[in-house]
Each structure stands twice: as C-alpha cells, then as structure tokens.
Amino acid sequence: MIAVFFMKRDTQTIEKQENSVGLVETKYYTFAEPPDRLKLISGKELGPITLAYETYGTLNKDRSNAILILHALSGSAHAAGCHSPQDRHPGWWDNYIGPGKAFDTKRYFVICSNVIGGCSGSTGPSSINPETGKPYALDFPVITIQDMVNAQYHLIKHLGIDCLLAVTGGSMGGMQALAWSISYPQMVKSVIAIATSALLSAQGIAFNEVGRQAIINDPNWKSGNYYGSWPPDSGLSLARMIGHITYLSEKHMHMKFGRRFQNPEFNSADFRTEFMVESYLHYQGVKFVTRFDANSYLYITKAIDFFDLETEYGGSLMKAFEKVRSNFLIISFTSDWLYPSAMSKDIVRALRRNGKNVIYTDIETDLGHDAFLIENPVLERNISNFLKSEFEKIGLP
Amino acid sequence: MIAVFFMKRDTQTIEKQENSVGLVETKYYTFAEPPDRLKLISGKELGPITLAYETYGTLNKDRSNAILILHALSGSAHAAGCHSPQDRHPGWWDNYIGPGKAFDTKRYFVICSNVIGGCSGSTGPSSINPETGKPYALDFPVITIQDMVNAQYHLIKHLGIDCLLAVTGGSMGGMQALAWSISYPQMVKSVIAIATSALLSAQGIAFNEVGRQAIINDPNWKSGNYYGSWPPDSGLSLARMIGHITYLSEKHMHMKFGRRFQNPEFNSADFRTEFMVESYLHYQGVKFVTRFDANSYLYITKAIDFFDLETEYGGSLMKAFEKVRSNFLIISFTSDWLYPSAMSKDIVRALRRNGKNVIYTDIETDLGHDAFLIENPVLERNISNFLKSEFEKIGLP
C-alpha cells in the first residue's frame, strides 16, 4: 500500500508540477558521418561512438539558446524530468532544470550529454568492441576529460548548434565545461563551473585510488572480464561508499546522522549494531551497483585524476585560459572539502589575469561537495541571473 | 651494499645517540592472580589475558614517577628504542621518549601498554581460545576502550604502582587516557590527551566502516576464520590505505606528493601510470599487513566507534568528567580533520565547567592527525613543561 501511495504521489508530481519538464526520453547519437571514429588524446582511435543525451525545451530559430549540461562521475544524460509516470526519481539536476527554474526550459534549449567511458548508453568499457564482438572490458582505451568533450563536440554539431549559450556542470561536469571553453572557444558563450577544479588534488587522487582498489580487489572483477558473469558488486559498492564520505561535509554528516543507531534496539557494542551513517553508506553502495559499471568507474576516475589544465599548459593555469572567449560564473561551496573553494579561486585568478569576465561566488553551506545537486535558492539565483544577463547580451528577450 | 650501510647507520643511531633508550624488549604480563579473567563491559568474560608492554627508565623508590603511554589503532607496546641492533625502525614514539626528551627517561618510569583485542602480543582475536584450542577469530568478544583500560589497570597494579604521574596517548591512545582518568580517578595524577576526542564523529565512524568493509569483502577473510590459511591481505591493505588518507591533511599531501608521478617515464593517461600519492598508499598498505591482524583491525575500530563518553554519562560530557582528579593537558592540531580541534575544545569546556585544571594547546601544523607521531618542538615543549610542573607538584626534584 505504501508503495502504491508513493508511486501515485510521484506520478502526480511529474505530471502536474508546473515547473517540471515532465516525461522525457534518452536519445542516442551514433557518429555516422565521417569521422565516425574519434582520435583520442592517447593517440588511439575509438569507434563507432554513441553518446546518450537528453534535451529539454526548444531550440530557437537562430539556434542561440542552447545550454550544454555535463554530469559528474556517477551521473548520466538523464538530468531532468522522468522516464515514465512510474518513475520515482526525476533526473539528477531536476531541481535546476525546468520551466521557470535556473535552466529555464521556457527560454533555453537544454542538452545533457553523457560521457564516453560511461555506462549509461554511451560507448564505454561495457560496450561491444567491434573487433572482437565482445565487451571491450580493459581493451577499452584510456580516455581523458578532453576526449569526453571532443566526443560531445560531434553531438553538438549534429544537433545543428554552432554556439552554446552556456556550458555547465558540477564536479567532473565542471572540468568538462572548463575544457570546452578552452578547446572550442568560439562555440562557448559562457561557462558555469560549479564545485570543480582545474586539476585534481593529491587527496582527490588518493580517494579515487582506494575506490579503484576496492573494485580491483573484488575477485568477481576478473581483470575486468566479468561481463556475462557476476559483476564485482561488493567492490563497486565499497568504492561508492568511500566516495559518498567525500561528498558530504563532516558537519552535514554529523547533523544528518550523528552517532544515532539504525535500529535503536541494537545499541550495544557488538558487530550487529549499526550506526545510521553506516547504514546510509551501505544503502548508497547497494543502490549504485544496480546502475553503474565497475570498469566505467575505473576509467572515469582515471580521467578525473589525469585532468590537469596547469600541467597541460606548461605549468601555467593563466596560459590554459589565454584563448577562452567565454564569460564565466564560478561557484564553490564553503564546506566542500573534495573540491575546496581555494581551487575555484585558482581558476578565477587565472581567468582574471587574462582579463576575462568572471563572477565568483563561494556559497555558504554545510552540505559539502554534493551541495550542487541539492535545492539551494542562492545557487538557483546565481545561475538564473547569470544566464539572463548572457541571454540579454546576445540581444534575446 | 645499501642495506648494509643502512643497518650500520641505524645501529650507530641507537647505540650512540645520547637521548635514545637504546635496546629494549617487549615484556608480557599474563593475569595470574585472581581475577585471572576480565569481566567485559558487554557482560562477557575474557581470560586468560596477556598484555604486552615495554618500560623505559627506572621506577623511583616511592613509585611516583610512572607514566603510562597508550597507543593508537595500529600501534603496539613498542614505543621507544630498538629491539635489536639490526632493527631499522625505533618504537612509534621514539621522538618523545628517551633521556632528555619530553618523556624524559632520566626522570620518569615510562610504561607503554598494548591493548586487548590487538595482535602485538596481547590477547586478541588471533590468540588461542582456551575453550577450543584454536584462534578465537570472531568468537573473540567485542571489546571497548573501557575494557582495554580495565585490562591495563591490572598491569599497573602488577607493576606495583598505585598512582600514575601521567597517562597519555594520541588518537585512540588519548581516548584510553580520558577513560583512565574517569574510571580510576585516584590513580591518575595527570592526563595528556593528544589529537583525540570524547566520542568519534559520524565521519570517523564512516571511515572505519569502509575500512572494515574492505576486509570483510576480501574472500580470504572467510568470516574471520583465516588463521592457518592466507590472510585477507588485500582487504587489510586497502583498509590501511583508506586510513592513511585521513591521517594526513590535504595540504600536507599536496606538499608531500602533489600531482607528481612515481616514475616520470610513465606520465601518460593510462592504467600503468601511478601518481606518487598512489604509490605511497600502496606501500603503506603492503607494509601494514606484515605486522597487523585483520580481525584485530575490525575489533579495534569497533571499539573506537563505540567510544562515546557523552552518551555513557547521560548525554553530558560535563557529567562524564565530574569525578576526575587529574590535571589535564589537551593538545590538538590545526590541520587534523579526523579528530578536529573542535572536539578537543569540547573536552576542555567540559573539564573547565567542572573546575578542573586544564591547559589546552591547538598546535599550528599542516601535518594533520599524524602530527602527534612526528617530531615537533612545540609538542615536545608542551609535554615536557607540563610533566615537569606535575613532577614538582608532588615534591620531586
């Protein structure tokens, strides 16, 4: 009975809410026209390539109102709305995408693109390798954030868009947005980079590595060749648990769980007793393995580790941003310790030294890194105002 | 040749250094006189019990110069000096124990006691269960910080000491020191609690849980029954890697490793390439499994998780410290995010509200939680001055 109630309520939410994009579907673009293969940064080639994406709103006549949204490590193309009336969970950025929301679908044509290397409809290690007829597994070439962006370029061109009003994302999505502005300066009017960095910290690499190690240690991983057999669920689940600790702030974790027990009857010092925070992490881990591929986790975290605009441009972040043409909105969160505010400030400094237009906001919150996913009127207002001003700059009402 | 050189150099270090305690040996005390069994907080009984310990310096005639040192999660009774001239690594707190050092062995009789539940000579899950003739494994009863302290009480009595000049430790050692002052107020003249807390944070529990999960996920763990077969090394190693991330500050990790590669020749985005920070964590993990037991890791982290003086005393930390008689030196480190300074301040506040004598120092350092193990003149001076003043209070020269 409870399940039915929830289903009903959620259906109502999506169908009736005025600021929802409603029912949506994921689309797939397979590079058809040459080049149907992508030359990767490593020098290797990958193809054929499919990218999963979703769109919300309508592209205007002069194709000037398109916004590209890019997701974080565990995200997908499904950023807003629901896939069916039964769908209990709307897309990952539904708080910010919809009629009247920050990414106002009455004004903008919003595209969310998945990444290559992923497992949510785009070509990745679980895709079939045309040379063998079997999943790539570890034969999938190592990919970088730049490779993800270069693949998205083809999707944007395919959609008939020559210039994006904005490219945006949080965390790894922010890294892609920065890479977009550098690689395709003429195509990016503005960038909204949230809770991100121009390079991953040593601590960030360390956390990614222990997550990968959890997967590799799982005997079901079988050097990546687990497709068709039981996948390394416990390893991937543990990787996700580790990740989730870093997505919350210590203070938020304290307020959310404290030292409360999951089952107040089990409150003695033994191995059965579970604190709420343990139960939460286990739940996050178990939920994750139903929708994510362990090899994708390895490839994508490696791409994040190797992202380093500073080193790529001869040790100078200023040089990295020399040729960008975009206006920037950089947003960090005071309690984000995975991508601390100082890292956003480094980006802001490098941009300003280049004379670029930058608005920077450090949003006060206890929610940690995950703050960019959660409803927040300050974040909403910042994005909304920035986009309106960009929209007006190009002479649109 | 290099190995010989190192051996020679280290031998010289120990034999010649004037402020070293030199060669030491671990001693073992098995509760002989009744009670030869320990009633645990859980209500269960454990016995026979052996505690490993070391001593440095000489007990004075009126037995008033004894200091009890308690170790952290992965520590042992071997706190100072070397076990043999070939020993390359002195005890874990050798920086602070020795003639003329903070714990001056010319003045004080220093005892370092191991904990029950451990695997370094004291009764723990890898010990033989007298009822089965086999290692306890998970039949070992769950133990608490209080149980560790209650076992140490018998050791101190056995050594003929009625009153300790000081009880001290960092991290879990600090928890034990606090518990000592509360449980045996008449036996503890003073407490030096470093980088510790009166209860573990939700984030601390979370990190311990992912470490435990890494062990439990290892198929070699076999529900704890791995004695006599290959132990769950990869799980324990991963648990240690996760732990090590939390022992360093983000800044220290950045300064120590940054984004440098382990092998500069492998610097391309692939799975072979390793960042220095990854290599460091792997090394720490691999080193740890040679000296630690996975089941002990489970039991000891659970003991840490369950430590909560506030809840134990009806939700009031002030009430917890009501009956203590000790003077306190509480020390935290500004960059310690596992046991943040705020947690030390909570202890200080509760003690002061009880009118107790407390000196509190928040030491400025980038070294994170592990700062208490590393040479630091400010820490040295704080301990040294505090102890001298305690020593003078009882009328000793």
PDB file of C-alpha atoms in Angstrom, chain A residues 42 138 142 144 199-203 205-207 209-210 212-214 217 219 234-235 238 241-242 245-246 248-250 253-254 257-259 261 267-271 273-275 277-278 281-282 298-299 302 304-308 311 337 340 343, chain B residues 42 138 142 144 199-203 205-207 209-210 212-214 217 219 234-235 238 241-242 245-246 248-250 253-254 257-259 261 267-271 273-275 277-278 281-282 298-299 302 304-308 311 337 340 343:
ATOM      1  CA  SER A  42      46.392   8.978 -26.139  1.00  0.00           C
ATOM      2  CA  LEU A 138      40.098  -3.345 -20.296  1.00  0.00           C
ATOM      3  CA  VAL A 142      42.042   5.088 -21.515  1.00  0.00           C
ATOM      4  CA  THR A 144      40.526  11.807 -20.671  1.00  0.00           C
ATOM      5  CA  LEU A 199      43.220  19.851 -11.558  1.00  0.00           C
ATOM      6  CA  LEU A 200      42.517  17.143  -9.025  1.00  0.00           C
ATOM      7  CA  SER A 201      44.278  17.397  -5.670  1.00  0.00           C
ATOM      8  CA  ALA A 202      46.593  14.688  -4.324  1.00  0.00           C
ATOM      9  CA  GLN A 203      43.884  13.874  -1.791  1.00  0.00           C
ATOM     10  CA  ILE A 205      43.615  11.153  -6.450  1.00  0.00           C
ATOM     11  CA  ALA A 206      44.089   9.192  -3.219  1.00  0.00           C
ATOM     12  CA  PHE A 207      40.346   8.766  -2.685  1.00  0.00           C
ATOM     13  CA  GLU A 209      42.650   5.193  -5.987  1.00  0.00           C
ATOM     14  CA  VAL A 210      41.223   3.485  -2.885  1.00  0.00           C
ATOM     15  CA  ARG A 212      39.515   1.663  -7.692  1.00  0.00           C
ATOM     16  CA  GLN A 213      41.426  -0.673  -5.414  1.00  0.00           C
ATOM     17  CA  ALA A 214      38.146  -1.798  -3.843  1.00  0.00           C
ATOM     18  CA  ASN A 217      40.354  -6.426  -5.062  1.00  0.00           C
ATOM     19  CA  PRO A 219      37.580 -11.466  -7.189  1.00  0.00           C
ATOM     20  CA  SER A 234      30.867  -5.588  -3.460  1.00  0.00           C
ATOM     21  CA  GLY A 235      33.962  -3.798  -4.767  1.00  0.00           C
ATOM     22  CA  LEU A 238      32.612  -0.101  -1.438  1.00  0.00           C
ATOM     23  CA  MET A 241      30.675   4.200  -0.043  1.00  0.00           C
ATOM     24  CA  ILE A 242      34.138   5.754   0.060  1.00  0.00           C
ATOM     25  CA  ILE A 245      32.014  10.110   2.571  1.00  0.00           C
ATOM     26  CA  THR A 246      33.840  12.704   0.498  1.00  0.00           C
ATOM     27  CA  LEU A 248      29.285  15.202   2.431  1.00  0.00           C
ATOM     28  CA  SER A 249      30.860  17.580   4.900  1.00  0.00           C
ATOM     29  CA  GLU A 250      31.772  16.380   8.368  1.00  0.00           C
ATOM     30  CA  MET A 253      27.166  14.075   8.331  1.00  0.00           C
ATOM     31  CA  HIS A 254      27.027  14.991  11.991  1.00  0.00           C
ATOM     32  CA  PHE A 257      23.305  11.013  11.279  1.00  0.00           C
ATOM     33  CA  GLY A 258      25.349  11.946  14.320  1.00  0.00           C
ATOM     34  CA  ARG A 259      26.030   8.831  16.386  1.00  0.00           C
ATOM     35  CA  PHE A 261      21.838   3.867  15.736  1.00  0.00           C
ATOM     36  CA  ASN A 267      22.637  -0.234  20.650  1.00  0.00           C
ATOM     37  CA  SER A 268      25.315  -2.286  22.350  1.00  0.00           C
ATOM     38  CA  ALA A 269      28.931  -2.615  21.384  1.00  0.00           C
ATOM     39  CA  ASP A 270      28.803  -5.584  19.034  1.00  0.00           C
ATOM     40  CA  PHE A 271      29.180  -6.364  15.371  1.00  0.00           C
ATOM     41  CA  THR A 273      24.885  -2.896  15.821  1.00  0.00           C
ATOM     42  CA  GLU A 274      24.933  -0.393  13.049  1.00  0.00           C
ATOM     43  CA  PHE A 275      25.182   3.352  13.226  1.00  0.00           C
ATOM     44  CA  VAL A 277      25.811   6.584   8.945  1.00  0.00           C
ATOM     45  CA  GLU A 278      26.961   3.025   8.219  1.00  0.00           C
ATOM     46  CA  LEU A 281      26.635   4.276   3.171  1.00  0.00           C
ATOM     47  CA  HIS A 282      25.666   0.629   2.657  1.00  0.00           C
ATOM     48  CA  LEU A 298      37.843   2.795 -13.130  1.00  0.00           C
ATOM     49  CA  TYR A 299      38.036   4.641 -16.448  1.00  0.00           C
ATOM     50  CA  LYS A 302      41.306   7.863 -14.016  1.00  0.00           C
ATOM     51  CA  ILE A 304      39.412  12.801 -13.398  1.00  0.00           C
ATOM     52  CA  ASP A 305      42.825  12.031 -11.869  1.00  0.00           C
ATOM     53  CA  PHE A 306      44.624  12.969 -15.062  1.00  0.00           C
ATOM     54  CA  PHE A 307      42.733  16.235 -15.531  1.00  0.00           C
ATOM     55  CA  ASP A 308      45.329  18.954 -15.023  1.00  0.00           C
ATOM     56  CA  THR A 311      50.485  20.904 -16.405  1.00  0.00           C
ATOM     57  CA  TRP A 337      36.500  19.626   1.070  1.00  0.00           C
ATOM     58  CA  PRO A 340      37.677  23.196  -1.866  1.00  0.00           C
ATOM     59  CA  MET A 343      40.627  25.539  -6.120  1.00  0.00           C
TER      60      MET A 343
ATOM     61  CA  SER B  42      29.381  -6.388  27.379  1.00  0.00           C
ATOM     62  CA  LEU B 138      35.060 -13.881  15.639  1.00  0.00           C
ATOM     63  CA  VAL B 142      33.568  -7.397  21.305  1.00  0.00           C
ATOM     64  CA  THR B 144      35.502  -1.401  24.240  1.00  0.00           C
ATOM     65  CA  LEU B 199      33.468  10.468  21.052  1.00  0.00           C
ATOM     66  CA  LEU B 200      34.048   9.556  17.448  1.00  0.00           C
ATOM     67  CA  SER B 201      32.372  11.696  14.793  1.00  0.00           C
ATOM     68  CA  ALA B 202      29.925  10.306  12.241  1.00  0.00           C
ATOM     69  CA  GLN B 203      32.623  10.859   9.620  1.00  0.00           C
ATOM     70  CA  ILE B 205      32.651   6.002  12.029  1.00  0.00           C
ATOM     71  CA  ALA B 206      32.122   6.164   8.265  1.00  0.00           C
ATOM     72  CA  PHE B 207      35.843   5.878   7.524  1.00  0.00           C
ATOM     73  CA  GLU B 209      33.275   1.219   8.366  1.00  0.00           C
ATOM     74  CA  VAL B 210      34.640   1.410   4.822  1.00  0.00           C
ATOM     75  CA  ARG B 212      36.146  -2.844   7.816  1.00  0.00           C
ATOM     76  CA  GLN B 213      34.144  -3.438   4.652  1.00  0.00           C
ATOM     77  CA  ALA B 214      37.389  -3.704   2.674  1.00  0.00           C
ATOM     78  CA  ASN B 217      34.889  -8.107   1.202  1.00  0.00           C
ATOM     79  CA  PRO B 219      37.324 -13.652   0.193  1.00  0.00           C
ATOM     80  CA  SER B 234      44.430  -7.095   0.156  1.00  0.00           C
ATOM     81  CA  GLY B 235      41.437  -6.143   2.290  1.00  0.00           C
ATOM     82  CA  LEU B 238      43.052  -1.309   1.494  1.00  0.00           C
ATOM     83  CA  MET B 241      45.263   2.933   2.628  1.00  0.00           C
ATOM     84  CA  ILE B 242      41.897   4.490   3.446  1.00  0.00           C
ATOM     85  CA  ILE B 245      44.337   9.370   3.692  1.00  0.00           C
ATOM     86  CA  THR B 246      42.619  10.512   6.894  1.00  0.00           C
ATOM     87  CA  LEU B 248      47.360  13.377   6.543  1.00  0.00           C
ATOM     88  CA  SER B 249      45.970  16.797   5.813  1.00  0.00           C
ATOM     89  CA  GLU B 250      45.047  17.757   2.271  1.00  0.00           C
ATOM     90  CA  MET B 253      49.510  15.537   0.944  1.00  0.00           C
ATOM     91  CA  HIS B 254      49.756  18.280  -1.623  1.00  0.00           C
ATOM     92  CA  PHE B 257      53.251  14.356  -3.276  1.00  0.00           C
ATOM     93  CA  GLY B 258      51.309  16.927  -5.269  1.00  0.00           C
ATOM     94  CA  ARG B 259      50.475  15.501  -8.676  1.00  0.00           C
ATOM     95  CA  PHE B 261      54.342  10.726 -10.920  1.00  0.00           C
ATOM     96  CA  ASN B 267      53.392  10.038 -17.282  1.00  0.00           C
ATOM     97  CA  SER B 268      50.650   9.407 -19.788  1.00  0.00           C
ATOM     98  CA  ALA B 269      46.992   8.831 -19.090  1.00  0.00           C
ATOM     99  CA  ASP B 270      46.872   5.070 -18.738  1.00  0.00           C
ATOM    100  CA  PHE B 271      46.391   2.435 -16.083  1.00  0.00           C
ATOM    101  CA  THR B 273      50.889   5.325 -14.643  1.00  0.00           C
ATOM    102  CA  GLU B 274      50.939   5.907 -10.948  1.00  0.00           C
ATOM    103  CA  PHE B 275      50.916   9.138  -9.050  1.00  0.00           C
ATOM    104  CA  VAL B 277      50.424   9.533  -3.689  1.00  0.00           C
ATOM    105  CA  GLU B 278      49.036   6.230  -5.008  1.00  0.00           C
ATOM    106  CA  LEU B 281      49.356   4.488  -0.092  1.00  0.00           C
ATOM    107  CA  HIS B 282      50.095   1.107  -1.669  1.00  0.00           C
ATOM    108  CA  LEU B 298      37.790  -4.971  12.954  1.00  0.00           C
ATOM    109  CA  TYR B 299      37.637  -5.229  16.748  1.00  0.00           C
ATOM    110  CA  LYS B 302      34.609  -1.008  16.520  1.00  0.00           C
ATOM    111  CA  ILE B 304      36.810   3.345  18.663  1.00  0.00           C
ATOM    112  CA  ASP B 305      33.387   3.751  17.021  1.00  0.00           C
ATOM    113  CA  PHE B 306      31.585   2.887  20.242  1.00  0.00           C
ATOM    114  CA  PHE B 307      33.654   5.239  22.394  1.00  0.00           C
ATOM    115  CA  ASP B 308      31.237   7.942  23.499  1.00  0.00           C
ATOM    116  CA  THR B 311      26.191   9.146  25.822  1.00  0.00           C
ATOM    117  CA  TRP B 337      40.398  16.771  10.224  1.00  0.00           C
ATOM    118  CA  PRO B 340      39.374  18.216  14.670  1.00  0.00           C
ATOM    119  CA  MET B 343      36.495  18.035  19.551  1.00  0.00           C
TER     120      MET B 343
END
